[in-house]
Amino acid sequence: MLVLTRLEDQRVVFPEVGISVCIVQARKGKTRIGINAPKGIRVVRDELVPDFKPIEAAKAFTGFIPVDSHQPSPTTLTPNQRLASTPEIEEQVELATGRLQQAQAELEDGNRHDALILIGQALAELDQLRADTQHAKDRRTDEQPQGVAEPAAAYHSRSTSDAAPRRIIVVNRDDAFGVSQPLCQHGFEIENVGDSFHAFIELSRAEKANAIVFHQVAVSPGDLDIIRNCSQQPDIPILIIGTDSDAASDLQQSLDHNTVVINTDHPSSIVWEVESAINRSVPPTVGL
């Protein structure tokens, strides 16, 4: 047995057989793994191996049963199979609820930073649960044989999605100046929020954001502190547009290579600055 130590979103690759294994999530003794493999390779959970029926698995992959087989195959999932993930859902909800209770206690003790971190973690866990449930629902078809044989190619890490949209959080109180429109036209998905706290909440979503744009709103060092020290994406690029000179001076100590103050409202300039900030923030590819 080969034993390796891997962090989340790090992979192990078997190039000769076209299989890669990625740690998607690890917490409290439970690890989620994503497996990319050729479609014909079957993946069966260890506890289900005694019930594994190759004939039914073949139907799952090819759509038909071999001619030499006369074994019946169910075409729908039973209620028990549909609820197979209920214990895991309950565990995740219980974990998130515990974090929120801890956050309340931290707030009562005056520890705002610690409380916000716990709130962000709880929101992230609940939204990931929503995303995973929706993904499982989308994949479910009537032809799945008892949920025993699973196409290995269906498992993948969120970070390696081929068609992940680029998502921008725009913080403004009135989009009459139209900062969202040029970004939309350039292919970005826009989430409009009214203040930094709601931007903090958006950063807990399973669909990761690529940048935050503060447009024509007052931005304080405290606003940046919430995002940099309490959110689920502390290193996200932040662009501040339309801040007056006094406010910009107050922000100087809070600026870093991922935080940019822009003194133009020209649509093409804003798009260029957003693209540049995102490109600067993309980490280099790291091998095994």
PDB file of N, CA and C in Angstrom, residues 10 30 41 47 66 82 88 114-115 187 278:
ATOM      1  N   GLN A  10      -5.134  18.883  -3.741  1.00  0.00           N
ATOM      2  CA  GLN A  10      -3.918  18.297  -4.291  1.00  0.00           C
ATOM      3  C   GLN A  10      -4.231  16.903  -4.813  1.00  0.00           C
ATOM      4  N   LYS A  30     -13.168  12.656   8.378  1.00  0.00           N
ATOM      5  CA  LYS A  30     -13.843  12.261   7.141  1.00  0.00           C
ATOM      6  C   LYS A  30     -13.232  13.015   5.978  1.00  0.00           C
ATOM      7  N   ILE A  41     -14.035   2.550 -16.451  1.00  0.00           N
ATOM      8  CA  ILE A  41     -13.536   2.045 -15.177  1.00  0.00           C
ATOM      9  C   ILE A  41     -14.596   2.265 -14.102  1.00  0.00           C
ATOM     10  N   GLU A  47     -17.956  -0.768   1.139  1.00  0.00           N
ATOM     11  CA  GLU A  47     -19.036  -1.416   1.887  1.00  0.00           C
ATOM     12  C   GLU A  47     -20.104  -1.995   0.972  1.00  0.00           C
ATOM     13  N   PRO A  66     -25.908  -7.185 -21.332  1.00  0.00           N
ATOM     14  CA  PRO A  66     -25.391  -8.186 -22.254  1.00  0.00           C
ATOM     15  C   PRO A  66     -26.414  -9.276 -22.541  1.00  0.00           C
ATOM     16  N   ARG A  82     -32.585   6.657  -2.037  1.00  0.00           N
ATOM     17  CA  ARG A  82     -32.657   8.107  -2.214  1.00  0.00           C
ATOM     18  C   ARG A  82     -32.251   8.842  -0.936  1.00  0.00           C
ATOM     19  N   GLU A  88     -25.133  11.903   6.381  1.00  0.00           N
ATOM     20  CA  GLU A  88     -24.079  12.877   6.086  1.00  0.00           C
ATOM     21  C   GLU A  88     -24.643  14.299   6.079  1.00  0.00           C
ATOM     22  N   ASP A 114     -13.363  36.452  15.637  1.00  0.00           N
ATOM     23  CA  ASP A 114     -13.557  35.003  15.768  1.00  0.00           C
ATOM     24  C   ASP A 114     -14.982  34.613  15.408  1.00  0.00           C
ATOM     25  N   ALA A 115     -15.939  35.459  15.791  1.00  0.00           N
ATOM     26  CA  ALA A 115     -17.343  35.168  15.468  1.00  0.00           C
ATOM     27  C   ALA A 115     -17.573  35.197  13.962  1.00  0.00           C
ATOM     28  N   GLY A 187     -18.175  38.757 -20.070  1.00  0.00           N
ATOM     29  CA  GLY A 187     -18.293  37.350 -19.707  1.00  0.00           C
ATOM     30  C   GLY A 187     -18.288  37.057 -18.224  1.00  0.00           C
ATOM     31  N   ILE A 278      -7.229  39.780 -11.535  1.00  0.00           N
ATOM     32  CA  ILE A 278      -7.478  38.336 -11.491  1.00  0.00           C
ATOM     33  C   ILE A 278      -6.255  37.572 -11.974  1.00  0.00           C
TER      34      ILE A 278
END
